[in-house]
Coordinates of N, CA and C in Angstrom, one line a residue:
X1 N -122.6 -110.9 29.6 CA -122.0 -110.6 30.9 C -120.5 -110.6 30.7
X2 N -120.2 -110.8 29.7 CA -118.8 -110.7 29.2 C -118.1 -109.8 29.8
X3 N -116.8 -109.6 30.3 CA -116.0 -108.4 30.3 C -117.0 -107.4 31.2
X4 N -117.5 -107.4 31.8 CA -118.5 -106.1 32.8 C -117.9 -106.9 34.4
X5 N -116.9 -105.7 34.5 CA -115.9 -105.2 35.3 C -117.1 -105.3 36.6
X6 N -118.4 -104.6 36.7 CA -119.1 -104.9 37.8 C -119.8 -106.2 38.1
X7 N -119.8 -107.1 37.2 CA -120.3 -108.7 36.9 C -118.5 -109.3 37.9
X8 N -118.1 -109.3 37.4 CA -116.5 -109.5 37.7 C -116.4 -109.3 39.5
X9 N -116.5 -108.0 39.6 CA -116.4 -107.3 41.3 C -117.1 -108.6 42.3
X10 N -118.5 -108.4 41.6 CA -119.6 -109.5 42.1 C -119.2 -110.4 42.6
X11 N -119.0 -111.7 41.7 CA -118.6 -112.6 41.4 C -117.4 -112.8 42.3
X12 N -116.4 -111.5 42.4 CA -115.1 -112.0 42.9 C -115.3 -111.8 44.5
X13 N -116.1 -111.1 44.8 CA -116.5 -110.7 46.4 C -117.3 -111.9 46.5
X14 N -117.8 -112.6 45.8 CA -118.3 -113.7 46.4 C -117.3 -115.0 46.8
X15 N -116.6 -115.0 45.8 CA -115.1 -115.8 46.2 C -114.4 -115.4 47.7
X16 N -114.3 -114.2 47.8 CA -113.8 -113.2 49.0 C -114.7 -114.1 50.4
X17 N -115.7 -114.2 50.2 CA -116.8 -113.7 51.1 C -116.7 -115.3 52.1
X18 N -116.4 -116.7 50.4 CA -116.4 -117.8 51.3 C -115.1 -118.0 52.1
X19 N -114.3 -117.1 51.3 CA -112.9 -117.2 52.2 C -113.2 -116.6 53.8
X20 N -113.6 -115.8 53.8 CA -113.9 -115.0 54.9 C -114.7 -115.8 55.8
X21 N -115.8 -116.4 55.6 CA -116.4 -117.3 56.5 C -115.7 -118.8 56.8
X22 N -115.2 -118.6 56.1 CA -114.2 -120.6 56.2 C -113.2 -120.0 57.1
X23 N -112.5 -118.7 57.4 CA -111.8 -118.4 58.3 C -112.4 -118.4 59.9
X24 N -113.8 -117.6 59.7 CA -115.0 -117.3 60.9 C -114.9 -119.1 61.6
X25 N -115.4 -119.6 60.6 CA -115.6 -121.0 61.2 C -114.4 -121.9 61.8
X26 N -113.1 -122.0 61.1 CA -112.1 -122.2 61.3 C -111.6 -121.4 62.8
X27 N -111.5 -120.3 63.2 CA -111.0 -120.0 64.3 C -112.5 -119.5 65.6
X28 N -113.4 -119.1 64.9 CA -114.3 -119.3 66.4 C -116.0 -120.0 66.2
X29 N -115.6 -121.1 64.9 CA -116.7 -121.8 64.8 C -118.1 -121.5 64.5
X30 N -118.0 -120.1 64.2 CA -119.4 -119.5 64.3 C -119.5 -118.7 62.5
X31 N -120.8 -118.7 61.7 CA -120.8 -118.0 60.6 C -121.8 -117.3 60.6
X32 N -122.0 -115.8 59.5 CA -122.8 -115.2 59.3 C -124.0 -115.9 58.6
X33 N -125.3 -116.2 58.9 CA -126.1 -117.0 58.3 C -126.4 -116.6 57.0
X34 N -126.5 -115.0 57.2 CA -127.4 -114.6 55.6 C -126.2 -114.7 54.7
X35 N -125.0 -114.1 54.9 CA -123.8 -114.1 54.1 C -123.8 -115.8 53.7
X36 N -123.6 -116.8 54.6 CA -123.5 -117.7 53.7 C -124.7 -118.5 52.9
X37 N -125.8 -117.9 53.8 CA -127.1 -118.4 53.0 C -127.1 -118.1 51.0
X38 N -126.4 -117.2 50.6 CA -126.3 -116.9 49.2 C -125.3 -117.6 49.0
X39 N -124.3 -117.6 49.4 CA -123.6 -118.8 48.4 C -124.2 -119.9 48.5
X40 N -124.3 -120.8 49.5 CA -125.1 -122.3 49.7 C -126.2 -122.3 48.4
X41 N -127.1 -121.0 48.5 CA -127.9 -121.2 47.9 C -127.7 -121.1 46.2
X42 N -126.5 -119.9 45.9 CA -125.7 -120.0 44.3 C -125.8 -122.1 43.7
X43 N -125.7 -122.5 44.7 CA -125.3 -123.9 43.9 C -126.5 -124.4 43.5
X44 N -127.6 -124.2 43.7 CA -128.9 -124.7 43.2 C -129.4 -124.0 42.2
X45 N -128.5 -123.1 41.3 CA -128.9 -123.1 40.4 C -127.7 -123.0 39.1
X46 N -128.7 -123.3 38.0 CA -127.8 -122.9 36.6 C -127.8 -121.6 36.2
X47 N -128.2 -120.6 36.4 CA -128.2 -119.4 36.2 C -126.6 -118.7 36.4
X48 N -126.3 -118.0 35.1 CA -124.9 -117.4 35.6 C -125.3 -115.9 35.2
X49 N -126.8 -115.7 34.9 CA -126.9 -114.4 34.3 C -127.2 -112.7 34.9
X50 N -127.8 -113.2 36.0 CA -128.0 -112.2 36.7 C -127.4 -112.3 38.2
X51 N -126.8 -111.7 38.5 CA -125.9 -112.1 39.5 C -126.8 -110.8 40.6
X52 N -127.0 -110.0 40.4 CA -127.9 -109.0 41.3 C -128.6 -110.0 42.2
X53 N -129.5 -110.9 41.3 CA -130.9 -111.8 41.7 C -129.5 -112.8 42.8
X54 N -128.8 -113.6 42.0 CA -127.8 -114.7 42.9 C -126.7 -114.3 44.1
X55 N -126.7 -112.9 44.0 CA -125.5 -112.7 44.9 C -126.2 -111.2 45.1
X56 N -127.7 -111.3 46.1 CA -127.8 -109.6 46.6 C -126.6 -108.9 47.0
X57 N -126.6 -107.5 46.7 CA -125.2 -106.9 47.3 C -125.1 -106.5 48.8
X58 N -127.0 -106.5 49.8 CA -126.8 -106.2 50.9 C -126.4 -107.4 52.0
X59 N -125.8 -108.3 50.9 CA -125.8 -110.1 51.7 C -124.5 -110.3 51.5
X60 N -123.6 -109.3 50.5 CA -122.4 -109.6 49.9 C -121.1 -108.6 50.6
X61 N -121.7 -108.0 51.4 CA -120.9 -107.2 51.9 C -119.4 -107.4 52.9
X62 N -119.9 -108.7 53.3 CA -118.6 -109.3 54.1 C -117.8 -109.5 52.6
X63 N -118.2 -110.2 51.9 CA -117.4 -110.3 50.4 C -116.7 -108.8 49.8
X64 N -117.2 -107.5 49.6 CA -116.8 -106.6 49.1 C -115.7 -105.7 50.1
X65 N -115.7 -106.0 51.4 CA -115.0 -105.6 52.4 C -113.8 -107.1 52.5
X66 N -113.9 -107.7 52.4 CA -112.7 -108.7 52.4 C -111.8 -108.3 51.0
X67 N -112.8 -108.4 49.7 CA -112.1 -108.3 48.6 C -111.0 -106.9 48.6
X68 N -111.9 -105.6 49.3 CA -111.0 -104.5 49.9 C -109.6 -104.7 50.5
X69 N -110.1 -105.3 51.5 CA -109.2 -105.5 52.6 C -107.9 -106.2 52.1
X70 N -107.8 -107.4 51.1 CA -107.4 -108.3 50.8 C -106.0 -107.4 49.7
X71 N -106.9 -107.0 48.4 CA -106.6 -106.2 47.2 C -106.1 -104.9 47.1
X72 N -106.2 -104.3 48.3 CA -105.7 -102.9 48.1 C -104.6 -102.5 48.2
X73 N -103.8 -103.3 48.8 CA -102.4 -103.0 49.1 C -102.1 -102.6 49.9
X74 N -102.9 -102.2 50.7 CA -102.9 -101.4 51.7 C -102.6 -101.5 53.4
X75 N -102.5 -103.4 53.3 CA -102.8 -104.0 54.7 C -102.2 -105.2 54.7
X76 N -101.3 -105.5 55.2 CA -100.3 -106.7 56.1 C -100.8 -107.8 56.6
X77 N -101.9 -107.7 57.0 CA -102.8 -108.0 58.4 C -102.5 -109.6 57.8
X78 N -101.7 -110.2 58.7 CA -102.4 -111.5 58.4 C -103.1 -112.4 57.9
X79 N -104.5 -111.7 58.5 CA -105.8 -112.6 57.9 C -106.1 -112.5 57.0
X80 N -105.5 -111.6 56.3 CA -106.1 -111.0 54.9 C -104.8 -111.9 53.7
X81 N -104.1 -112.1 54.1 CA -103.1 -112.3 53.7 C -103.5 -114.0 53.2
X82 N -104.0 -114.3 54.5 CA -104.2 -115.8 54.3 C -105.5 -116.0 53.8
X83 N -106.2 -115.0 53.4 CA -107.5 -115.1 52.7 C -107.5 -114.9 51.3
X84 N -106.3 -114.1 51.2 CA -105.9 -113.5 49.7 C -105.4 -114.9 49.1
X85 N -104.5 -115.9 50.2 CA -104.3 -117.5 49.7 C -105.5 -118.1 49.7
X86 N -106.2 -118.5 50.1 CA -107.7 -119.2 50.1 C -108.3 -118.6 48.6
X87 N -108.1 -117.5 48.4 CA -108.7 -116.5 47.4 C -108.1 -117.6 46.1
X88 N -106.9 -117.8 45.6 CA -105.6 -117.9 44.9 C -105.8 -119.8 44.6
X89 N -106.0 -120.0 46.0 CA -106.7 -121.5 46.2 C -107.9 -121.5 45.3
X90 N -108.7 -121.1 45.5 CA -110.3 -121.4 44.5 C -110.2 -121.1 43.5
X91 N -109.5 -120.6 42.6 CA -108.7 -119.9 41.7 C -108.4 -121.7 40.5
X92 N -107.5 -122.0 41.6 CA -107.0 -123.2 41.0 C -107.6 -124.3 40.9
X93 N -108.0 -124.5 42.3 CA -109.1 -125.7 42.3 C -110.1 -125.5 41.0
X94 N -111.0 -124.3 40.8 CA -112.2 -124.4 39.8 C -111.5 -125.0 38.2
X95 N -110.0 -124.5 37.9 CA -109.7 -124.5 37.0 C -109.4 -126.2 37.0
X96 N -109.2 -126.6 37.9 CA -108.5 -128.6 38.1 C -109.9 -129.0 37.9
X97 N -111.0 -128.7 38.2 CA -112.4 -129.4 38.5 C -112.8 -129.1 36.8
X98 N -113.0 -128.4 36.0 CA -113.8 -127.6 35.3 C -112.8 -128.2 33.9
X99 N -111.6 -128.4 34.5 CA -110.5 -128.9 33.2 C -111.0 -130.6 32.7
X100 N -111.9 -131.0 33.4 CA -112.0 -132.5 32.7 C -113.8 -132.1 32.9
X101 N -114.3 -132.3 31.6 CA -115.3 -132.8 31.1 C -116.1 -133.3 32.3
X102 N -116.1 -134.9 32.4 CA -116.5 -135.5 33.1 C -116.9 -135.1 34.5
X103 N -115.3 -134.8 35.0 CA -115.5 -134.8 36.4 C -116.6 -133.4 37.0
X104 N -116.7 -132.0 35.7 CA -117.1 -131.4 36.0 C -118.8 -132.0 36.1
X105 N -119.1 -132.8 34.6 CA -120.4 -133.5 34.7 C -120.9 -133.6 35.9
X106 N -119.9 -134.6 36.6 CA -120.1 -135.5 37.5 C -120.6 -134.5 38.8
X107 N -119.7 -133.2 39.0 CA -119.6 -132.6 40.2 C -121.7 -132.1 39.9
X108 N -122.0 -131.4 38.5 CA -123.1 -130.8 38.3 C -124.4 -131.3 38.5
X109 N -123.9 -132.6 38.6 CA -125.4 -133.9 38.6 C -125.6 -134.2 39.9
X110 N -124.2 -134.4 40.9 CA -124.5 -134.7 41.9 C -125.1 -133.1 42.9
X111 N -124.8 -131.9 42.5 CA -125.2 -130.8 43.1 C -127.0 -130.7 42.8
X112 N -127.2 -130.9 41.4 CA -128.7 -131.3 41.2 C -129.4 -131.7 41.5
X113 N -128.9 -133.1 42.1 CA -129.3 -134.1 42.4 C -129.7 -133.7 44.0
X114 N -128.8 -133.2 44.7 CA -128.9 -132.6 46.1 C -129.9 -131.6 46.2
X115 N -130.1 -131.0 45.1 CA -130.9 -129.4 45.4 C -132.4 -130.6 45.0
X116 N -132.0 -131.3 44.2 CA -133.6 -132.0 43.8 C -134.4 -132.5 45.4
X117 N -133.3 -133.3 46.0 CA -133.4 -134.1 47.5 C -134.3 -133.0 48.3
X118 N -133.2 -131.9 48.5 CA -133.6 -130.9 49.5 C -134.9 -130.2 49.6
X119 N -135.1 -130.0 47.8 CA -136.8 -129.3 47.8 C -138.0 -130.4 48.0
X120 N -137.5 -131.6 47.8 CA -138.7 -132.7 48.1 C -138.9 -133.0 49.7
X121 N -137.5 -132.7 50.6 CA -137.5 -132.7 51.7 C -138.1 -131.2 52.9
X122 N -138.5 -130.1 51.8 CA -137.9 -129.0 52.0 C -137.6 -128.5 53.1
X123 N -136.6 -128.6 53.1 CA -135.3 -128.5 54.1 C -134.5 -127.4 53.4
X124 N -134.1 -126.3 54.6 CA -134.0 -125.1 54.4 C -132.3 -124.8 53.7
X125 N -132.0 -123.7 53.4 CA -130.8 -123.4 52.7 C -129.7 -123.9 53.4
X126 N -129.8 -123.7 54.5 CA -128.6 -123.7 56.1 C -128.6 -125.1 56.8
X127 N -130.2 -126.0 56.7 CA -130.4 -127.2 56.9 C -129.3 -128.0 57.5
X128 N -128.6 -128.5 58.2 CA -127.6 -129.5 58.0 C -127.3 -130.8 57.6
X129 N -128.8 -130.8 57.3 CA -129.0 -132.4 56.5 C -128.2 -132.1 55.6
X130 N -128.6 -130.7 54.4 CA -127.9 -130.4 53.1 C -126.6 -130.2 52.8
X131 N -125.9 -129.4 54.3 CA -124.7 -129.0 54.0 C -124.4 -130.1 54.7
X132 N -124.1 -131.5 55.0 CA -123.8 -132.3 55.0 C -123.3 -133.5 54.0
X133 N -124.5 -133.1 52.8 CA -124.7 -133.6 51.7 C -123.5 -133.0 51.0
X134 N -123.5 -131.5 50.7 CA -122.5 -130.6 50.4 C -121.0 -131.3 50.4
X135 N -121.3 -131.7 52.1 CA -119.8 -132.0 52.4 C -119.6 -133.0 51.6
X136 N -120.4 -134.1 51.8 CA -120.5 -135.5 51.3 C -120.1 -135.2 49.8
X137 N -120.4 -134.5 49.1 CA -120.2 -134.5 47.2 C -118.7 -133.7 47.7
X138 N -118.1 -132.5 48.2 CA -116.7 -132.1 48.2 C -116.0 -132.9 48.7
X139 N -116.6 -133.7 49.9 CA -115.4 -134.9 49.7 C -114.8 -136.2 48.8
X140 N -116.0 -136.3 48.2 CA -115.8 -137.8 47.0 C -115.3 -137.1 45.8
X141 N -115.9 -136.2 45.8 CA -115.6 -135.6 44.1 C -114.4 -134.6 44.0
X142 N -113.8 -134.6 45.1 CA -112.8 -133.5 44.6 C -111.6 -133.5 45.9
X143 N -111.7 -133.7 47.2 CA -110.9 -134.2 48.1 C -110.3 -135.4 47.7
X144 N -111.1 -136.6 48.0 CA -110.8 -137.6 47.8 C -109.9 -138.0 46.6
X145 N -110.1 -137.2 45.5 CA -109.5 -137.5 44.3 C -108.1 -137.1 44.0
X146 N -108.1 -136.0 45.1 CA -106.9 -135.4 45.0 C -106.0 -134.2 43.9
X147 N -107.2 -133.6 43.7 CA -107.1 -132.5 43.0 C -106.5 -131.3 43.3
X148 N -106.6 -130.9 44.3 CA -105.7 -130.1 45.1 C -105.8 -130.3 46.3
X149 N -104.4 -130.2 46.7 CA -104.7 -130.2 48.5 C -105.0 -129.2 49.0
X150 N -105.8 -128.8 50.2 CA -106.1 -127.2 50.3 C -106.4 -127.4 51.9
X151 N -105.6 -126.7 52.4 CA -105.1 -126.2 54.0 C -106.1 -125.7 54.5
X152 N -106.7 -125.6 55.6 CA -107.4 -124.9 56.3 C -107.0 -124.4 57.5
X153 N -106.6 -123.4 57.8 CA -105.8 -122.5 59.4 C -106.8 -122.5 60.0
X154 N -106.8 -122.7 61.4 CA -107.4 -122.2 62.6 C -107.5 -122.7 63.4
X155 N -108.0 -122.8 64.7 CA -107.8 -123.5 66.0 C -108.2 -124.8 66.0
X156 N -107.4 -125.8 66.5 CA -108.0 -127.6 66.1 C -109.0 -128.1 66.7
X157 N -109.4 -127.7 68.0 CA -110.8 -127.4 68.7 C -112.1 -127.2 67.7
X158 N -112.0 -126.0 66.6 CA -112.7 -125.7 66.2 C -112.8 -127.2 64.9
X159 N -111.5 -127.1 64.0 CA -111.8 -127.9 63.0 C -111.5 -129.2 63.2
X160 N -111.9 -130.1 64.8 CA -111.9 -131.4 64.7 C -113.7 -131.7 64.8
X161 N -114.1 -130.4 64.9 CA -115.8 -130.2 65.0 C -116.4 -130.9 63.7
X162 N -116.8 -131.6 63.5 CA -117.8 -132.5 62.3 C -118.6 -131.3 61.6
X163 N -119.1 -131.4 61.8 CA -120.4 -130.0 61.7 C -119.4 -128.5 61.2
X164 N -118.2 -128.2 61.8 CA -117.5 -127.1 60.6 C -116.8 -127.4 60.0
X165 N -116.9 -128.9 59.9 CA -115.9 -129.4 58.7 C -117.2 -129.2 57.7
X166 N -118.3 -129.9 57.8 CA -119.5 -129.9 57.3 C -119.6 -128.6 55.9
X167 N -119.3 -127.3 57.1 CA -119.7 -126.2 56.5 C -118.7 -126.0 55.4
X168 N -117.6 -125.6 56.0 CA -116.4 -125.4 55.3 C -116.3 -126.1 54.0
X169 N -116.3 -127.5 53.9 CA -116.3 -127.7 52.4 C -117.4 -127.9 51.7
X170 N -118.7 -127.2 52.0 CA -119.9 -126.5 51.8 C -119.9 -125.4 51.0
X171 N -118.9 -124.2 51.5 CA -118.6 -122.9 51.5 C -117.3 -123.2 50.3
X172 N -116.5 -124.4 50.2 CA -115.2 -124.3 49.3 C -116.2 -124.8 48.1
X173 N -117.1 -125.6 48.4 CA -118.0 -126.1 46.7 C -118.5 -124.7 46.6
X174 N -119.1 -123.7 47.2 CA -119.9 -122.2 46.8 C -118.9 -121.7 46.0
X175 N -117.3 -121.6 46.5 CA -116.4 -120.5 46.0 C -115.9 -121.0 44.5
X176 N -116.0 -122.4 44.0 CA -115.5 -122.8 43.1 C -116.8 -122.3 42.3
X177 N -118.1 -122.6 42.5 CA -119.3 -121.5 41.7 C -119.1 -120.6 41.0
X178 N -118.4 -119.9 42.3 CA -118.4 -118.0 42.4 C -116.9 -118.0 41.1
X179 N -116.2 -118.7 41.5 CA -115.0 -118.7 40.3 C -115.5 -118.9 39.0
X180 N -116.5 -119.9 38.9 CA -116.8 -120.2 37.4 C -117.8 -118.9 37.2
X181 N -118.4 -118.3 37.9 CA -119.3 -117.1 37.5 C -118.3 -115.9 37.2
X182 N -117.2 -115.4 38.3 CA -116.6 -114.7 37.7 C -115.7 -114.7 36.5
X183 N -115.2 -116.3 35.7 CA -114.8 -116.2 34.4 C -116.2 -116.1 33.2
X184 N -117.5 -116.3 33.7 CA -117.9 -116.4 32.7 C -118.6 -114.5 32.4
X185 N -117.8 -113.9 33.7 CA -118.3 -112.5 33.2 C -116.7 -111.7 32.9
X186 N -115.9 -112.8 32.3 CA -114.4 -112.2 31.7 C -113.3 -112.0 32.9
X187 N -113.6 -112.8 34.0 CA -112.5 -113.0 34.7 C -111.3 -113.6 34.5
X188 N -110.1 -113.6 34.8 CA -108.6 -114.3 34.1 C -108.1 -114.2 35.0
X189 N -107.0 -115.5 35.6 CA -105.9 -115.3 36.4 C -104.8 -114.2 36.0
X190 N -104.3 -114.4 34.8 CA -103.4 -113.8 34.3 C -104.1 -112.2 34.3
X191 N -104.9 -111.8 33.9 CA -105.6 -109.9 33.8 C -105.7 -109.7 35.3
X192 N -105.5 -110.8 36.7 CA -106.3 -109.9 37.2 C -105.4 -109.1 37.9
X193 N -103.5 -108.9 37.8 CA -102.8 -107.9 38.7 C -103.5 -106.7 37.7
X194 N -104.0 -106.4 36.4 CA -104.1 -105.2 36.2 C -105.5 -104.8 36.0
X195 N -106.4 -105.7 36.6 CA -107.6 -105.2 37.1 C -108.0 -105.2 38.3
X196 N -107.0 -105.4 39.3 CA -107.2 -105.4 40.9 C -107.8 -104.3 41.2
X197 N -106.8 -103.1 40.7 CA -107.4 -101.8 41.6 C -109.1 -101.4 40.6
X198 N -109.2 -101.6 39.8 CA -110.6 -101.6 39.1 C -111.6 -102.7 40.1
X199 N -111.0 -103.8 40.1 CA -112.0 -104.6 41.0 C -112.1 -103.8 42.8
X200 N -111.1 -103.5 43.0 CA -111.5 -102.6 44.6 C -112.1 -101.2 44.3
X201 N -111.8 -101.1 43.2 CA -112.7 -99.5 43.0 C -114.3 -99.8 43.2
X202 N -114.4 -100.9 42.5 CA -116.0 -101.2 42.1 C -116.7 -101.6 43.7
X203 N -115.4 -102.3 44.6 CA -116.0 -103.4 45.4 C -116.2 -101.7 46.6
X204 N -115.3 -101.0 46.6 CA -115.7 -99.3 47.7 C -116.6 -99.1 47.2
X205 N -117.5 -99.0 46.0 CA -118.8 -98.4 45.5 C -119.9 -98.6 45.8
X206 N -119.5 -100.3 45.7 CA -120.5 -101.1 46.6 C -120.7 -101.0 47.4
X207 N -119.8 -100.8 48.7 CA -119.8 -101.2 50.0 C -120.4 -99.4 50.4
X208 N -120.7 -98.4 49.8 CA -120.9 -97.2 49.8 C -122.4 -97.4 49.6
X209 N -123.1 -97.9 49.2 CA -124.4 -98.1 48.4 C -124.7 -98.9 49.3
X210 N -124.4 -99.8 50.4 CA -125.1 -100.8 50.9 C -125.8 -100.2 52.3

């Protein structure tokens, strides 16, 4: 999966896609269920190989339309602006988490350990028991520790809500996933101003096909 520029697109629209819903939830508390149902669900497994099977592309489409929207150059807007930071955000955090041995161990066993709970309970993808759980490991393991600080914008109504705090750092454990999948198919901070427009080429193709 090395270096395959459409492995990469994938991968990166899926980064896109939790930014996009942590905004949804952040300003009117509401998310797309199937859209976030694939990332939630990316964390129960070890598979980095087939990303078709882990990230369908007719589930990924809020992701390949953000990564557009975000990447093209083409748009000022705001929200995109602040998504393209959220984007830039998970970016760094995967690299703080993934840089120590351990703490990565630590983060892998306790996500295991969760997906092991959930199928004995079976309790569904979206469950709130689980993404609660979610929350519970993003907070000890990587909030708490103070790995990076990471801002969340949107109305305080919405994010004094338990339950979208719940999701939200649910959806920030998905994006740090989607980060480690898109370097293991040759993604780079440093390559990516000169693979941008190849990644929005690929992500229109997509979104044409869906």
């Amino acid at each position: 999966m090395a270096n395959d520029i459409y492995a990469q697109t994938q991968a990166f629209a899926a980064i896109c896609q939790a930014g996009a819903l942590i905004q949804d939830l952040a300003n009117c508390g509401t998310w797309d269920e199937d859209a976030a149902a694939i990332l939630i669900k990316s964390l129960a497994t070890d598979s980095t190989n087939d990303l078709e099977q882990l990230y369908p592309p007719k589930y990924l489409k809020k992701g390949y339309f953000s990564l557009v929207q975000c990447f093209s150059g083409n748009t000022g807007e705001q929200r995109y602006l602040q998504l393209a930071k959220y984007v830039i955000l998970f970016v760094r955090l995967e690299r703080k988490v993934t840089k120590s041995a351990t703490a990565a161990e630590r983060l892998a066993r306790r996500l295991s350990d969760n997906t092991a709970e959930a199928r004995s309970k079976h309790l569904s993808v979206l469950d709130p028991d689980l993404i609660a759980n979610l929350s519970n490991i993003y907070k000890s393991e990587i909030s708490d520790t103070g790995l990076l600080k990471f801002n969340i914008y949107g109305k305080k109504n919405m994010l004094q809500q338990l339950h979208i705090q719940h999701k939200i750092r649910a959806l920030i454990l998905a994006a740090i996933k989607a980060v480690i999948l898109w370097r293991s198919a040759g993604g780079r901070r440093r390559s990516f101003i000169f693979k941008r427009s190849r990644l929005v080429e690929c992500a229109n193709t997509r979104l044409k096909q869906i």
